[in-house]
PDB file of C-alpha atoms in Angstrom:
ATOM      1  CA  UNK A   1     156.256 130.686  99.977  1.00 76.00           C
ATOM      2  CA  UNK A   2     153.283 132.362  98.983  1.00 83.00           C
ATOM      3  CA  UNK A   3     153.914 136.077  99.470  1.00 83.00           C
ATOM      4  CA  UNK A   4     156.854 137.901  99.867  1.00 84.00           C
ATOM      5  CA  UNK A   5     156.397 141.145 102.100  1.00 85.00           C
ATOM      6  CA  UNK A   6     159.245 143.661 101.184  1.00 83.00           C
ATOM      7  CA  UNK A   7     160.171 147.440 101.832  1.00 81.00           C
ATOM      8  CA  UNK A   8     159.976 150.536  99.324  1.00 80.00           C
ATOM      9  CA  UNK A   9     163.661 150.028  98.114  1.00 79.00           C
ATOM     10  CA  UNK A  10     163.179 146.379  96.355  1.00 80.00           C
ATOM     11  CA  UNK A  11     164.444 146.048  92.837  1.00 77.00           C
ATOM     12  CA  UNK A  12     162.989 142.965  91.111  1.00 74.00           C
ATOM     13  CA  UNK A  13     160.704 141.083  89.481  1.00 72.00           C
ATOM     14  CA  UNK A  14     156.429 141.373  91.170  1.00 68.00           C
ATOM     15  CA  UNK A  15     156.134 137.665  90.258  1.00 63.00           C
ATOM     16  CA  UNK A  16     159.179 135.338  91.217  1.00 61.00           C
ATOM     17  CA  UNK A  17     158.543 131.373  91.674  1.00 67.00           C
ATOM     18  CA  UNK A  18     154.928 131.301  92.000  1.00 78.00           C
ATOM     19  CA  UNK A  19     155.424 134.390  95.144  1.00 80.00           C
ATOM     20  CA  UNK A  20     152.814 137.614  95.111  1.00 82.00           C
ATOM     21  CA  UNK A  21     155.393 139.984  95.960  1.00 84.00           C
ATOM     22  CA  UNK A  22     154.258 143.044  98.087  1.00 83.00           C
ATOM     23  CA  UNK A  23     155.105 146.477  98.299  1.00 83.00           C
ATOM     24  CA  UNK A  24     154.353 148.850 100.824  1.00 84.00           C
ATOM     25  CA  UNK A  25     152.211 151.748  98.719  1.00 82.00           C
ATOM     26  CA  UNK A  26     148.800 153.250  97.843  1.00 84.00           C
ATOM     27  CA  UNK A  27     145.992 150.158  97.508  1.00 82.00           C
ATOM     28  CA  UNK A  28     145.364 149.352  93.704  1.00 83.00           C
ATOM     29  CA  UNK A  29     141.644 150.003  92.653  1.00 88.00           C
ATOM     30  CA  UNK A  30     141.239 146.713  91.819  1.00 90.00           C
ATOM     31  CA  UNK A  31     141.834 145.508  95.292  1.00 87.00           C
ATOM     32  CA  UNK A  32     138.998 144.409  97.498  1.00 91.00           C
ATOM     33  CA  UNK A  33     138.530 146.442 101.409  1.00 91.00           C
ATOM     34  CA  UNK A  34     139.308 142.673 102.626  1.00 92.00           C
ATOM     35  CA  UNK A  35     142.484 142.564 100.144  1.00 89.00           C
ATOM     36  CA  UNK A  36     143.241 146.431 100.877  1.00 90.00           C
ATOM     37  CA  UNK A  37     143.258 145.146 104.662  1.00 91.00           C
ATOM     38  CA  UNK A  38     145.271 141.677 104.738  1.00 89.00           C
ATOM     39  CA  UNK A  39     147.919 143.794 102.577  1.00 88.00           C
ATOM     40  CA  UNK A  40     148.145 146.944 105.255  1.00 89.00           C
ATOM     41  CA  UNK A  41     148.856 144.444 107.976  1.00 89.00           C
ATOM     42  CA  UNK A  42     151.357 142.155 106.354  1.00 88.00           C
ATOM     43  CA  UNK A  43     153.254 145.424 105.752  1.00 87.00           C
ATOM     44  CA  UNK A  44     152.678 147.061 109.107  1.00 88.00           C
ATOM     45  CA  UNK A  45     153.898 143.600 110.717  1.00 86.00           C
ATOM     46  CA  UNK A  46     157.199 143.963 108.424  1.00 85.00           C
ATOM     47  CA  UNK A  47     157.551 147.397 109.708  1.00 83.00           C
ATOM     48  CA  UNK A  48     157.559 146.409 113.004  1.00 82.00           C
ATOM     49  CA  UNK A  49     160.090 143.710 112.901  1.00 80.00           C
ATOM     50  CA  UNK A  50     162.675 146.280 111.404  1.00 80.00           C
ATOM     51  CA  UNK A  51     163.939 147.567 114.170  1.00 83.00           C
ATOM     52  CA  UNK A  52     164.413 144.536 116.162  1.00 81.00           C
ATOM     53  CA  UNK A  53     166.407 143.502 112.878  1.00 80.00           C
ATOM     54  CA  UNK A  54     168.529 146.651 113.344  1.00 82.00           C
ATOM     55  CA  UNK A  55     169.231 145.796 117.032  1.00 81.00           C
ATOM     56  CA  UNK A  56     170.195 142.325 116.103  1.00 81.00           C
ATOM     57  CA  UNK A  57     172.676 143.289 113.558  1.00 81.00           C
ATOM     58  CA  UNK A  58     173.808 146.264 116.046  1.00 82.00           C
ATOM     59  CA  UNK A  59     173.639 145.199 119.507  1.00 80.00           C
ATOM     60  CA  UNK A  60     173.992 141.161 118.813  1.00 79.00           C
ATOM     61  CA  UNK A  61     177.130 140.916 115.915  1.00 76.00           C
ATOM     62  CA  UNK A  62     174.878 140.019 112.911  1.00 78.00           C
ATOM     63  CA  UNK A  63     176.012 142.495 110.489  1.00 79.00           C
ATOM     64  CA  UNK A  64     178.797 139.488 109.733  1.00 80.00           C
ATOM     65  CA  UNK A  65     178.883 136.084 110.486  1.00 80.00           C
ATOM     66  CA  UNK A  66     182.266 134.556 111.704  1.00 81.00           C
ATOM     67  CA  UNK A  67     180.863 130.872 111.497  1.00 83.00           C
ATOM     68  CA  UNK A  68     181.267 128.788 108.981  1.00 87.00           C
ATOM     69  CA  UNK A  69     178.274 127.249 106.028  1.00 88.00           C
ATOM     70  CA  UNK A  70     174.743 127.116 106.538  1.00 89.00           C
ATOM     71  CA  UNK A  71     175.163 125.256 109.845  1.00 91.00           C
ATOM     72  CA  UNK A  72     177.337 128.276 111.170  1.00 88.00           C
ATOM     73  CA  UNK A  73     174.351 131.057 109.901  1.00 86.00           C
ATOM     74  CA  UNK A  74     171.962 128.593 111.789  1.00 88.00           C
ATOM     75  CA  UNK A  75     173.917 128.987 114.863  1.00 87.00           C
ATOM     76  CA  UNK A  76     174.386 132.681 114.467  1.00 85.00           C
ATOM     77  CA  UNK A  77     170.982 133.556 114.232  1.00 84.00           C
ATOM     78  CA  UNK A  78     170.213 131.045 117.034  1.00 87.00           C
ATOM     79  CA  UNK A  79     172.517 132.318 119.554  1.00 87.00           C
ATOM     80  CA  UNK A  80     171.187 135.826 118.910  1.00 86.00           C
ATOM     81  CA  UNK A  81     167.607 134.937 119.177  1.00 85.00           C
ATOM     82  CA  UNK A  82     168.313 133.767 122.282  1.00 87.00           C
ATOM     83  CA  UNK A  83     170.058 136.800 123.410  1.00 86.00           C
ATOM     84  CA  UNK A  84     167.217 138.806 122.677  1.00 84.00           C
ATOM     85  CA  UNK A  85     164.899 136.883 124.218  1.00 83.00           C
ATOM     86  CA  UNK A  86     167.020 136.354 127.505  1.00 82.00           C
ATOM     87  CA  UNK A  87     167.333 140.191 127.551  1.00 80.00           C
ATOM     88  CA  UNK A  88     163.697 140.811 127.479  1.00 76.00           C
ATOM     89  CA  UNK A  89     163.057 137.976 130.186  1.00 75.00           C
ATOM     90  CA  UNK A  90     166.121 139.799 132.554  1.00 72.00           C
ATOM     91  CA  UNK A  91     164.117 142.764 132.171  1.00 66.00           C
ATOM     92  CA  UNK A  92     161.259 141.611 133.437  1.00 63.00           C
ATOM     93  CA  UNK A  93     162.648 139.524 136.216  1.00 63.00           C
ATOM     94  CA  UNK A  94     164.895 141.420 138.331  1.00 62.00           C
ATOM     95  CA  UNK A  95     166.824 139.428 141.166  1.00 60.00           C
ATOM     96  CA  UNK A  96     168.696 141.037 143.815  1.00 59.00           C
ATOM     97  CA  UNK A  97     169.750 140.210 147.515  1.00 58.00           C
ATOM     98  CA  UNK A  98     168.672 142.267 150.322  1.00 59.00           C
ATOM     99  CA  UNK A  99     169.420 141.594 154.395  1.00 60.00           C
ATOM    100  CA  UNK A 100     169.946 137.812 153.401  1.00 59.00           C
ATOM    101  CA  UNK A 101     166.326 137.680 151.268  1.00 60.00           C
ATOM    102  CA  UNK A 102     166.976 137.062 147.493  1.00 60.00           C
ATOM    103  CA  UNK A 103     163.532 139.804 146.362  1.00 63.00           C
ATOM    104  CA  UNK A 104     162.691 139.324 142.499  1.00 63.00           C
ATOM    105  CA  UNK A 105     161.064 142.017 141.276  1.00 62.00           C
ATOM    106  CA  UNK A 106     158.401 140.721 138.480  1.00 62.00           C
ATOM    107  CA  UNK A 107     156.744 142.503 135.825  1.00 61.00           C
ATOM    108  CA  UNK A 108     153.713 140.854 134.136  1.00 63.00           C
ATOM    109  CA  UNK A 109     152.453 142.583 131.205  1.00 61.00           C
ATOM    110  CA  UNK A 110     148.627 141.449 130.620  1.00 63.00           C
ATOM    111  CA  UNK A 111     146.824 141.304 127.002  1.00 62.00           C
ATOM    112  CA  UNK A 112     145.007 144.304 128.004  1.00 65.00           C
ATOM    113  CA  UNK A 113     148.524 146.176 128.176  1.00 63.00           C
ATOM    114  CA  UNK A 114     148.766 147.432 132.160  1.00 69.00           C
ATOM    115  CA  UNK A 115     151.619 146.236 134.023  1.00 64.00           C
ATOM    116  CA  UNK A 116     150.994 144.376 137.069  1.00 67.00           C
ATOM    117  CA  UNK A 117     153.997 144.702 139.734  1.00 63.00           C
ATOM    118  CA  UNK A 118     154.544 141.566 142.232  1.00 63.00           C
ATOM    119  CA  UNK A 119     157.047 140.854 144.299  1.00 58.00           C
ATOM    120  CA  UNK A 120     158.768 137.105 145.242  1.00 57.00           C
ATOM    121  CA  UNK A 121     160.582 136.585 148.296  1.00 56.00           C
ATOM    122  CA  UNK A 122     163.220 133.657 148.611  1.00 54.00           C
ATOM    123  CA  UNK A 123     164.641 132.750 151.837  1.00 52.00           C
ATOM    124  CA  UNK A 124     168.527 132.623 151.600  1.00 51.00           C
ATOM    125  CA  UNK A 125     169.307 128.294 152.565  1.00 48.00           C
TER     126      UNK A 125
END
């Protein structure tokens, strides 16, 4: 580990096994525009992985961890990855039956950011 990203409340040493440690904060003078800009977007990428933290701990049980050793944390975390990520995936693929015709509703996000809206149409066998 090379750097360690963390939030406003961290209470600890800056330098810990060879790891810059960084804090969210005003840039130091010192600090080049290139250094002023790698650390603004390491901390802006922690800030956006909070909340999906949050919802794991909420929405998926990983406040506390019935499983047992390493091996059982491993798991935990595994099985709610995958939860999330089979959520977001049923919300973009919608499936439903209509007059014998299975329809799937998809939603394609592009880089650019506009939805595009297709529909599939399965024949019932």
């Amino acid at each position: 580990i090379e750097a360690a990203v963390v939030d406003r409340g961290y209470r600890g040493s800056k330098r810990t096994v060879d790891a810059e440690v960084i804090l969210p904060g005003p840039p130091l003078k010192r600090d080049s525009e290139q250094e002023r800009n790698r650390k603004r977007t390491l901390c802006r990428r922690r800030s956006a992985i909070e909340p999906i933290i949050g919802h794991l701990k909420q929405d998926y049980r990983l406040s506390r961890n019935w499983l047992k050793g390493s091996e059982g944390d491993a798991i935990n975390l595994l099985m709610a990855a995958c939860a999330w990520n089979l959520r977001k995936w049923m919300s973009l693929f919608f499936l439903f039956e209509y007059k014998g015709v299975i329809q799937a509703l998809v939603i394609v996000q592009t880089a650019g950011g506009e939805q595009k809206i297709s529909w599939l149409y399965f024949l019932e066998q």
